[in-house]
mmCIF file of C-alpha atoms and ligand atoms in Angstrom:
data_model
loop_
_atom_site.group_PDB
_atom_site.id
_atom_site.type_symbol
_atom_site.label_atom_id
_atom_site.label_comp_id
_atom_site.label_asym_id
_atom_site.label_seq_id
_atom_site.Cartn_x
_atom_site.Cartn_y
_atom_site.Cartn_z
ATOM 1 C CA MET A 1 0.000 0.000 0.000
ATOM 2 C CA LYS A 2 1.257 3.450 -0.823
ATOM 3 C CA THR A 3 0.520 6.657 1.062
ATOM 4 C CA ALA A 4 0.257 9.492 -1.424
ATOM 5 C CA GLY A 5 -0.177 13.250 -1.528
ATOM 6 C CA LEU A 6 -2.289 14.986 -4.147
ATOM 7 C CA ALA A 7 -0.135 14.759 -7.297
ATOM 8 C CA GLU A 8 0.911 11.140 -6.807
ATOM 9 C CA ALA A 9 -2.593 9.959 -5.867
ATOM 10 C CA SER A 10 -4.099 11.611 -8.912
ATOM 11 C CA ALA A 11 -1.423 10.128 -11.233
ATOM 12 C CA THR A 12 -1.849 6.643 -9.739
ATOM 13 C CA ALA A 13 -5.644 6.774 -10.044
ATOM 14 C CA SER A 14 -5.300 7.888 -13.697
ATOM 15 C CA ALA A 15 -2.923 5.000 -14.403
ATOM 16 C CA TRP A 16 -5.445 2.551 -12.903
ATOM 17 C CA LYS A 17 -8.140 4.069 -15.093
ATOM 18 C CA ARG A 18 -6.019 3.587 -18.204
ATOM 19 C CA GLU A 19 -5.630 -0.081 -17.234
ATOM 20 C CA SER A 20 -9.446 -0.325 -16.844
ATOM 21 C CA LEU A 21 -9.136 -1.217 -13.158
ATOM 22 C CA SER A 22 -12.269 -0.239 -11.230
ATOM 23 C CA VAL A 23 -11.584 2.084 -8.300
ATOM 24 C CA GLY A 24 -13.590 2.277 -5.057
ATOM 25 C CA LEU A 25 -13.090 5.362 -2.882
ATOM 26 C CA VAL A 26 -13.764 5.561 0.865
ATOM 27 C CA PRO A 27 -13.559 9.203 1.995
ATOM 28 C CA THR A 28 -12.803 9.607 5.723
ATOM 29 C CA MET A 29 -11.402 12.027 8.264
ATOM 30 C CA GLY A 30 -9.263 9.298 9.832
ATOM 31 C CA TRP A 31 -9.113 7.864 13.360
ATOM 32 C CA LEU A 32 -10.390 4.758 11.646
ATOM 33 C CA HIS A 33 -12.828 2.437 13.392
ATOM 34 C CA GLN A 34 -15.114 -0.487 12.618
ATOM 35 C CA GLY A 35 -17.565 1.793 10.775
ATOM 36 C CA HIS A 36 -14.861 2.890 8.324
ATOM 37 C CA LEU A 37 -13.565 -0.677 8.046
ATOM 38 C CA SER A 38 -17.000 -1.956 7.020
ATOM 39 C CA LEU A 39 -16.980 0.569 4.141
ATOM 40 C CA ILE A 40 -13.441 -0.458 3.189
ATOM 41 C CA ARG A 41 -14.364 -4.168 3.196
ATOM 42 C CA ARG A 42 -17.339 -3.516 0.923
ATOM 43 C CA ALA A 43 -15.176 -1.417 -1.415
ATOM 44 C CA ARG A 44 -12.565 -4.211 -1.391
ATOM 45 C CA ARG A 45 -15.201 -6.731 -2.509
ATOM 46 C CA GLU A 46 -16.562 -4.570 -5.310
ATOM 47 C CA ASN A 47 -13.482 -2.986 -6.915
ATOM 48 C CA ALA A 48 -10.090 -3.899 -8.372
ATOM 49 C CA ARG A 49 -8.439 -1.019 -6.483
ATOM 50 C CA VAL A 50 -9.415 0.662 -3.201
ATOM 51 C CA ILE A 51 -8.429 4.174 -2.181
ATOM 52 C CA VAL A 52 -9.041 5.483 1.335
ATOM 53 C CA SER A 53 -8.722 9.223 1.768
ATOM 54 C CA ILE A 54 -7.900 10.692 5.150
ATOM 55 C CA PHE A 55 -8.366 14.416 5.341
ATOM 56 C CA VAL A 56 -9.750 16.439 8.241
ATOM 57 C CA ASN A 57 -11.429 18.960 5.985
ATOM 58 C CA PRO A 58 -11.171 22.391 7.630
ATOM 59 C CA ILE A 59 -13.925 24.013 5.549
ATOM 60 C CA GLN A 60 -16.644 21.683 6.868
ATOM 61 C CA PHE A 61 -16.089 22.786 10.478
ATOM 62 C CA GLY A 62 -17.751 25.903 11.870
ATOM 63 C CA PRO A 63 -15.786 28.505 13.875
ATOM 64 C CA ASN A 64 -16.709 27.052 17.282
ATOM 65 C CA GLU A 65 -16.609 23.397 16.320
ATOM 66 C CA ASP A 66 -14.085 20.659 17.048
ATOM 67 C CA LEU A 67 -11.562 20.981 14.174
ATOM 68 C CA ASP A 68 -8.610 21.440 16.551
ATOM 69 C CA ARG A 69 -9.533 18.582 18.815
ATOM 70 C CA TYR A 70 -10.542 16.161 16.065
ATOM 71 C CA PRO A 71 -8.530 12.955 16.790
ATOM 72 C CA ARG A 72 -5.657 12.102 14.421
ATOM 73 C CA ASP A 73 -3.269 9.128 14.189
ATOM 74 C CA LEU A 74 -2.009 8.524 10.660
ATOM 75 C CA GLU A 75 0.337 5.658 11.540
ATOM 76 C CA ARG A 76 -2.367 3.623 13.199
ATOM 77 C CA ASP A 77 -4.810 4.410 10.370
ATOM 78 C CA ALA A 78 -2.212 3.364 7.764
ATOM 79 C CA ALA A 79 -1.650 0.034 9.561
ATOM 80 C CA LEU A 80 -5.418 -0.630 9.602
ATOM 81 C CA CYS A 81 -5.695 0.217 5.897
ATOM 82 C CA ARG A 82 -2.763 -2.032 5.016
ATOM 83 C CA GLU A 83 -4.344 -4.898 6.956
ATOM 84 C CA ALA A 84 -7.684 -4.322 5.196
ATOM 85 C CA GLY A 85 -6.062 -4.601 1.766
ATOM 86 C CA VAL A 86 -6.292 -0.932 0.776
ATOM 87 C CA ASP A 87 -4.186 -0.124 -2.312
ATOM 88 C CA MET A 88 -3.623 3.565 -1.686
ATOM 89 C CA LEU A 89 -4.038 5.907 1.250
ATOM 90 C CA PHE A 90 -4.612 9.427 -0.019
ATOM 91 C CA HIS A 91 -3.497 11.877 2.634
ATOM 92 C CA PRO A 92 -3.342 15.393 1.209
ATOM 93 C CA THR A 93 -2.378 18.495 3.147
ATOM 94 C CA ALA A 94 -4.802 21.385 3.563
ATOM 95 C CA GLU A 95 -2.443 23.469 1.375
ATOM 96 C CA GLU A 96 -2.675 20.909 -1.432
ATOM 97 C CA MET A 97 -6.467 20.836 -1.258
ATOM 98 C CA TYR A 98 -6.954 24.579 -0.749
ATOM 99 C CA PRO A 99 -3.976 26.416 -2.243
ATOM 100 C CA GLU A 100 -3.767 30.172 -2.080
ATOM 101 C CA GLY A 101 -6.451 31.732 -4.252
ATOM 102 C CA PHE A 102 -8.915 28.861 -3.827
ATOM 103 C CA GLN A 103 -12.440 30.288 -4.030
ATOM 104 C CA SER A 104 -14.889 27.744 -5.431
ATOM 105 C CA SER A 105 -17.501 25.616 -3.732
ATOM 106 C CA ILE A 106 -20.310 23.158 -4.359
ATOM 107 C CA SER A 107 -23.514 23.914 -2.554
ATOM 108 C CA VAL A 108 -26.626 21.724 -2.566
ATOM 109 C CA GLY A 109 -30.035 23.307 -1.848
ATOM 110 C CA ALA A 110 -32.892 22.454 0.496
ATOM 111 C CA LEU A 111 -31.473 19.099 1.609
ATOM 112 C CA THR A 112 -28.694 20.963 3.410
ATOM 113 C CA GLN A 113 -30.924 23.511 5.168
ATOM 114 C CA THR A 114 -32.442 21.060 7.604
ATOM 115 C CA LEU A 115 -31.298 18.644 10.383
ATOM 116 C CA CYS A 116 -27.520 19.122 10.819
ATOM 117 C CA GLY A 117 -27.537 21.973 8.293
ATOM 118 C CA ARG A 118 -29.574 24.114 10.664
ATOM 119 C CA SER A 119 -26.963 24.184 13.414
ATOM 120 C CA ARG A 120 -23.992 23.774 11.030
ATOM 121 C CA PRO A 121 -24.805 26.221 8.194
ATOM 122 C CA ALA A 122 -21.541 25.904 6.202
ATOM 123 C CA HIS A 123 -21.016 22.208 6.896
ATOM 124 C CA PHE A 124 -22.504 20.565 3.811
ATOM 125 C CA THR A 125 -20.971 23.049 1.382
ATOM 126 C CA GLY A 126 -17.628 22.094 2.935
ATOM 127 C CA VAL A 127 -18.437 18.391 2.620
ATOM 128 C CA CYS A 128 -19.688 18.637 -0.990
ATOM 129 C CA THR A 129 -16.726 20.756 -2.054
ATOM 130 C CA VAL A 130 -14.176 18.319 -0.658
ATOM 131 C CA VAL A 131 -16.017 15.229 -1.918
ATOM 132 C CA GLY A 132 -16.395 16.856 -5.356
ATOM 133 C CA LYS A 133 -12.644 17.509 -5.369
ATOM 134 C CA LEU A 134 -11.913 13.902 -4.350
ATOM 135 C CA PHE A 135 -14.195 12.639 -7.138
ATOM 136 C CA ASN A 136 -12.456 14.837 -9.732
ATOM 137 C CA LEU A 137 -8.962 13.961 -8.544
ATOM 138 C CA LEU A 138 -9.466 10.201 -8.297
ATOM 139 C CA ARG A 139 -12.367 9.478 -10.702
ATOM 140 C CA PRO A 140 -13.591 6.398 -8.786
ATOM 141 C CA GLU A 141 -16.286 4.083 -10.187
ATOM 142 C CA ARG A 142 -17.889 3.928 -6.755
ATOM 143 C CA ALA A 143 -17.670 5.862 -3.495
ATOM 144 C CA TYR A 144 -18.693 4.477 -0.106
ATOM 145 C CA PHE A 145 -20.512 6.346 2.656
ATOM 146 C CA GLY A 146 -22.133 5.327 5.964
ATOM 147 C CA GLN A 147 -25.831 5.427 6.829
ATOM 148 C CA LYS A 148 -24.639 6.794 10.200
ATOM 149 C CA ASP A 149 -24.390 10.175 8.405
ATOM 150 C CA ALA A 150 -27.709 9.739 6.599
ATOM 151 C CA GLN A 151 -28.118 13.385 5.600
ATOM 152 C CA GLN A 152 -24.583 13.482 4.214
ATOM 153 C CA ALA A 153 -25.266 10.380 2.097
ATOM 154 C CA THR A 154 -28.514 11.898 0.765
ATOM 155 C CA VAL A 155 -26.813 15.208 -0.043
ATOM 156 C CA ILE A 156 -23.878 13.501 -1.820
ATOM 157 C CA ARG A 157 -26.225 11.317 -3.857
ATOM 158 C CA ARG A 158 -28.100 14.465 -4.929
ATOM 159 C CA MET A 159 -24.863 16.292 -5.799
ATOM 160 C CA ALA A 160 -23.548 13.333 -7.833
ATOM 161 C CA ALA A 161 -26.841 13.066 -9.746
ATOM 162 C CA ASP A 162 -27.343 16.816 -10.235
ATOM 163 C CA LEU A 163 -23.796 17.390 -11.500
ATOM 164 C CA ASN A 164 -23.646 14.206 -13.645
ATOM 165 C CA MET A 165 -20.636 12.918 -11.770
ATOM 166 C CA ASN A 166 -21.287 9.364 -12.960
ATOM 167 C CA ILE A 167 -20.019 7.748 -9.760
ATOM 168 C CA GLY A 168 -21.950 5.041 -7.901
ATOM 169 C CA ILE A 169 -22.787 6.210 -4.374
ATOM 170 C CA VAL A 170 -22.914 3.168 -2.087
ATOM 171 C CA VAL A 171 -24.409 3.628 1.386
ATOM 172 C CA CYS A 172 -23.446 1.032 4.028
ATOM 173 C CA PRO A 173 -25.300 0.196 7.284
ATOM 174 C CA THR A 174 -24.400 1.859 10.586
ATOM 175 C CA VAL A 175 -21.943 -0.157 12.672
ATOM 176 C CA ARG A 176 -22.712 -0.109 16.406
ATOM 177 C CA GLU A 177 -20.971 -1.071 19.618
ATOM 178 C CA GLU A 178 -22.472 -4.075 21.375
ATOM 179 C CA ASP A 179 -24.668 -1.837 23.539
ATOM 180 C CA GLY A 180 -26.031 0.048 20.519
ATOM 181 C CA LEU A 181 -23.916 3.217 20.494
ATOM 182 C CA ALA A 182 -23.063 4.104 16.891
ATOM 183 C CA VAL A 183 -19.300 3.828 16.399
ATOM 184 C CA SER A 184 -17.796 7.273 15.803
ATOM 185 C CA SER A 185 -14.349 8.899 15.904
ATOM 186 C CA ARG A 186 -15.851 11.442 18.302
ATOM 187 C CA ASN A 187 -16.682 8.745 20.893
ATOM 188 C CA VAL A 188 -13.028 9.003 21.967
ATOM 189 C CA HIS A 189 -13.922 12.301 23.679
ATOM 190 C CA LEU A 190 -16.499 10.663 25.963
ATOM 191 C CA GLY A 191 -15.510 10.048 29.581
ATOM 192 C CA ALA A 192 -16.858 6.893 31.262
ATOM 193 C CA ALA A 193 -20.024 8.572 32.578
ATOM 194 C CA GLU A 194 -20.604 10.337 29.247
ATOM 195 C CA ARG A 195 -20.128 7.048 27.385
ATOM 196 C CA GLN A 196 -22.993 5.635 29.455
ATOM 197 C CA ALA A 197 -25.100 8.775 28.930
ATOM 198 C CA ALA A 198 -24.507 8.557 25.158
ATOM 199 C CA LEU A 199 -26.657 5.418 25.066
ATOM 200 C CA CYS A 200 -29.728 7.670 25.255
ATOM 201 C CA LEU A 201 -29.459 8.274 21.476
ATOM 202 C CA PHE A 202 -29.879 4.591 20.676
ATOM 203 C CA ARG A 203 -32.505 4.189 23.407
ATOM 204 C CA ALA A 204 -34.578 6.991 21.875
ATOM 205 C CA LEU A 205 -34.278 5.554 18.355
ATOM 206 C CA SER A 206 -35.061 2.025 19.561
ATOM 207 C CA SER A 207 -38.148 3.216 21.402
ATOM 208 C CA ALA A 208 -39.426 4.846 18.199
ATOM 209 C CA GLN A 209 -38.812 1.576 16.345
ATOM 210 C CA GLU A 210 -40.701 -0.378 18.994
ATOM 211 C CA GLN A 211 -43.627 2.033 18.943
ATOM 212 C CA VAL A 212 -43.865 1.819 15.157
ATOM 213 C CA ALA A 213 -43.784 -1.979 15.394
ATOM 214 C CA ALA A 214 -46.649 -1.713 17.916
ATOM 215 C CA GLY A 215 -48.713 0.265 15.392
ATOM 216 C CA VAL A 216 -48.054 3.936 16.242
ATOM 217 C CA ARG A 217 -48.115 6.049 13.058
ATOM 218 C CA ASP A 218 -48.379 9.586 14.467
ATOM 219 C CA THR A 219 -44.861 11.051 14.487
ATOM 220 C CA ALA A 220 -45.803 13.610 17.183
ATOM 221 C CA VAL A 221 -46.274 10.668 19.560
ATOM 222 C CA LEU A 222 -42.951 9.132 18.532
ATOM 223 C CA LEU A 223 -41.097 12.446 18.814
ATOM 224 C CA GLY A 224 -42.617 13.066 22.253
ATOM 225 C CA GLY A 225 -41.305 9.700 23.436
ATOM 226 C CA MET A 226 -37.840 10.332 21.981
ATOM 227 C CA ARG A 227 -37.636 13.821 23.500
ATOM 228 C CA ALA A 228 -38.586 12.449 26.915
ATOM 229 C CA ILE A 229 -35.812 9.837 26.767
ATOM 230 C CA ILE A 230 -33.156 12.427 25.847
ATOM 231 C CA ALA A 231 -34.498 14.895 28.449
ATOM 232 C CA SER A 232 -34.300 12.260 31.183
ATOM 233 C CA GLU A 233 -30.523 11.999 30.673
ATOM 234 C CA PRO A 234 -28.940 14.891 32.616
ATOM 235 C CA ALA A 235 -25.679 14.906 30.580
ATOM 236 C CA ALA A 236 -27.573 15.144 27.273
ATOM 237 C CA ALA A 237 -28.849 18.237 25.425
ATOM 238 C CA ALA A 238 -30.762 17.708 22.179
ATOM 239 C CA ASP A 239 -29.730 19.743 19.123
ATOM 240 C CA TYR A 240 -32.556 18.241 17.039
ATOM 241 C CA ILE A 241 -34.849 15.226 17.075
ATOM 242 C CA GLU A 242 -36.793 14.717 13.846
ATOM 243 C CA ILE A 243 -38.707 12.248 11.722
ATOM 244 C CA VAL A 244 -38.338 12.988 8.017
ATOM 245 C CA ASP A 245 -38.778 11.554 4.550
ATOM 246 C CA PRO A 246 -35.434 9.829 3.812
ATOM 247 C CA GLU A 247 -35.200 11.343 0.311
ATOM 248 C CA THR A 248 -36.502 14.900 0.725
ATOM 249 C CA LEU A 249 -35.628 15.213 4.447
ATOM 250 C CA PHE A 250 -38.949 17.053 4.934
ATOM 251 C CA PRO A 251 -40.715 16.351 8.254
ATOM 252 C CA VAL A 252 -43.412 13.669 8.162
ATOM 253 C CA ASP A 253 -46.563 13.839 10.340
ATOM 254 C CA HIS A 254 -48.024 10.439 9.687
ATOM 255 C CA ILE A 255 -46.046 7.334 8.756
ATOM 256 C CA GLU A 256 -47.207 5.771 5.509
ATOM 257 C CA LYS A 257 -43.874 4.551 4.124
ATOM 258 C CA LYS A 258 -40.289 4.267 5.278
ATOM 259 C CA VAL A 259 -39.185 7.329 7.295
ATOM 260 C CA LEU A 260 -35.919 8.427 8.870
ATOM 261 C CA ALA A 261 -35.748 9.143 12.606
ATOM 262 C CA ALA A 262 -32.640 11.260 13.137
ATOM 263 C CA LEU A 263 -31.164 13.097 16.066
ATOM 264 C CA ALA A 264 -28.161 15.134 17.157
ATOM 265 C CA VAL A 265 -27.430 15.342 20.865
ATOM 266 C CA PHE A 266 -24.683 17.013 22.851
ATOM 267 C CA ILE A 267 -23.199 14.768 25.510
ATOM 268 C CA GLY A 268 -21.162 17.288 27.459
ATOM 269 C CA LYS A 269 -19.148 19.095 24.761
ATOM 270 C CA THR A 270 -19.348 16.253 22.251
ATOM 271 C CA ARG A 271 -22.036 16.405 19.583
ATOM 272 C CA LEU A 272 -23.212 12.947 18.497
ATOM 273 C CA ILE A 273 -25.594 12.043 15.677
ATOM 274 C CA ASP A 274 -27.490 8.857 14.967
ATOM 275 C CA ASN A 275 -30.529 7.688 12.999
ATOM 276 C CA VAL A 276 -32.640 4.683 12.082
ATOM 277 C CA LEU A 277 -35.070 3.971 9.280
ATOM 278 C CA LEU A 278 -38.553 3.269 10.626
ATOM 279 C CA GLU A 279 -40.537 0.769 8.605
ATOM 280 C CA GLN A 280 -44.072 -0.408 9.205
HETATM 281 P P1 AMP B 1 -15.835 10.296 9.044
HETATM 282 O O1 AMP B 1 -14.405 9.863 9.106
HETATM 283 O O2 AMP B 1 -16.496 10.361 10.377
HETATM 284 O O3 AMP B 1 -16.039 11.497 8.169
HETATM 285 O O4 AMP B 1 -16.599 9.108 8.310
HETATM 286 C C1 AMP B 1 -16.194 8.634 7.050
HETATM 287 C C2 AMP B 1 -17.273 7.736 6.503
HETATM 288 O O5 AMP B 1 -17.491 6.650 7.401
HETATM 289 C C3 AMP B 1 -18.613 8.442 6.347
HETATM 290 O O6 AMP B 1 -19.221 8.035 5.130
HETATM 291 C C4 AMP B 1 -19.391 7.966 7.535
HETATM 292 O O7 AMP B 1 -20.794 7.948 7.316
HETATM 293 C C5 AMP B 1 -18.866 6.548 7.688
HETATM 294 N N1 AMP B 1 -19.092 6.095 9.058
HETATM 295 C C6 AMP B 1 -18.735 6.722 10.206
HETATM 296 N N2 AMP B 1 -19.160 6.032 11.284
HETATM 297 C C7 AMP B 1 -19.833 4.945 10.805
HETATM 298 C C8 AMP B 1 -20.514 3.856 11.408
HETATM 299 N N3 AMP B 1 -20.621 3.729 12.727
HETATM 300 N N4 AMP B 1 -21.071 2.940 10.598
HETATM 301 C C9 AMP B 1 -20.996 3.051 9.253
HETATM 302 N N5 AMP B 1 -20.355 4.048 8.624
HETATM 303 C C10 AMP B 1 -19.775 4.988 9.378
#
């Protein structure tokens, strides 16, 4: 496995293209965990070559967010990638990605104005811009994203379709710890008591699933139950708790088809997100 900066990664990906080798890309911000590895394994199965990118993208973080304390360990990540059979680790610098004079962006419309977009107004433009750059640099056949970041996956799918990027967007299931907590790089910030408190996200989502299975269709009832579970955890503060159409991300009042229950909750200083699809 090679670790490459921008010029080398782009040249290698072009060479693979010339040889008609299919390329699968897994974009990440590093501090790799089982969630990332599940994406990498799927990419490994479906492509002749696998590229993992590790780039903590500064433009997707707001001014008071956790860019500076985002966890980083390239050596450990590289060892995990090597073990997982990754062909190339693309690790550009911020200067390579955003050289002096950089002034373009990709912004997607209404899908980015809701859920996480409400409290993180510049976030999805940052995400789409960097993912668009990765797509242009590496020209993969397929790119792999996690359902854990459901809104991100929906926004990227829209961007790829709208801009005729001709790249398959593959969304993989959320990987969870044994007790249900969604695996996330940010979990490293949780102290022992916070780690316990963080279970309220999964508890709230599970209770909605159970209520739907028991026949509840009114989302106000489901949201009330979820809010009560988060409110009963003293270390937790909800950013949002919503039930939306998984494609439009518009709120749904009454469940008639598959809907997305999604939430963002602060546990102490750490903002966690999670979601489940609710099916009748
Ligand atoms: P990140 O490094 O957090 O930007 O995540 C990189 C990719 O891994 C994104 O597509 C995430 O949705 C995905 N991912 C993160 N956590 C999980 C998880 N627990 N299960 C599945 N995919 C995940």
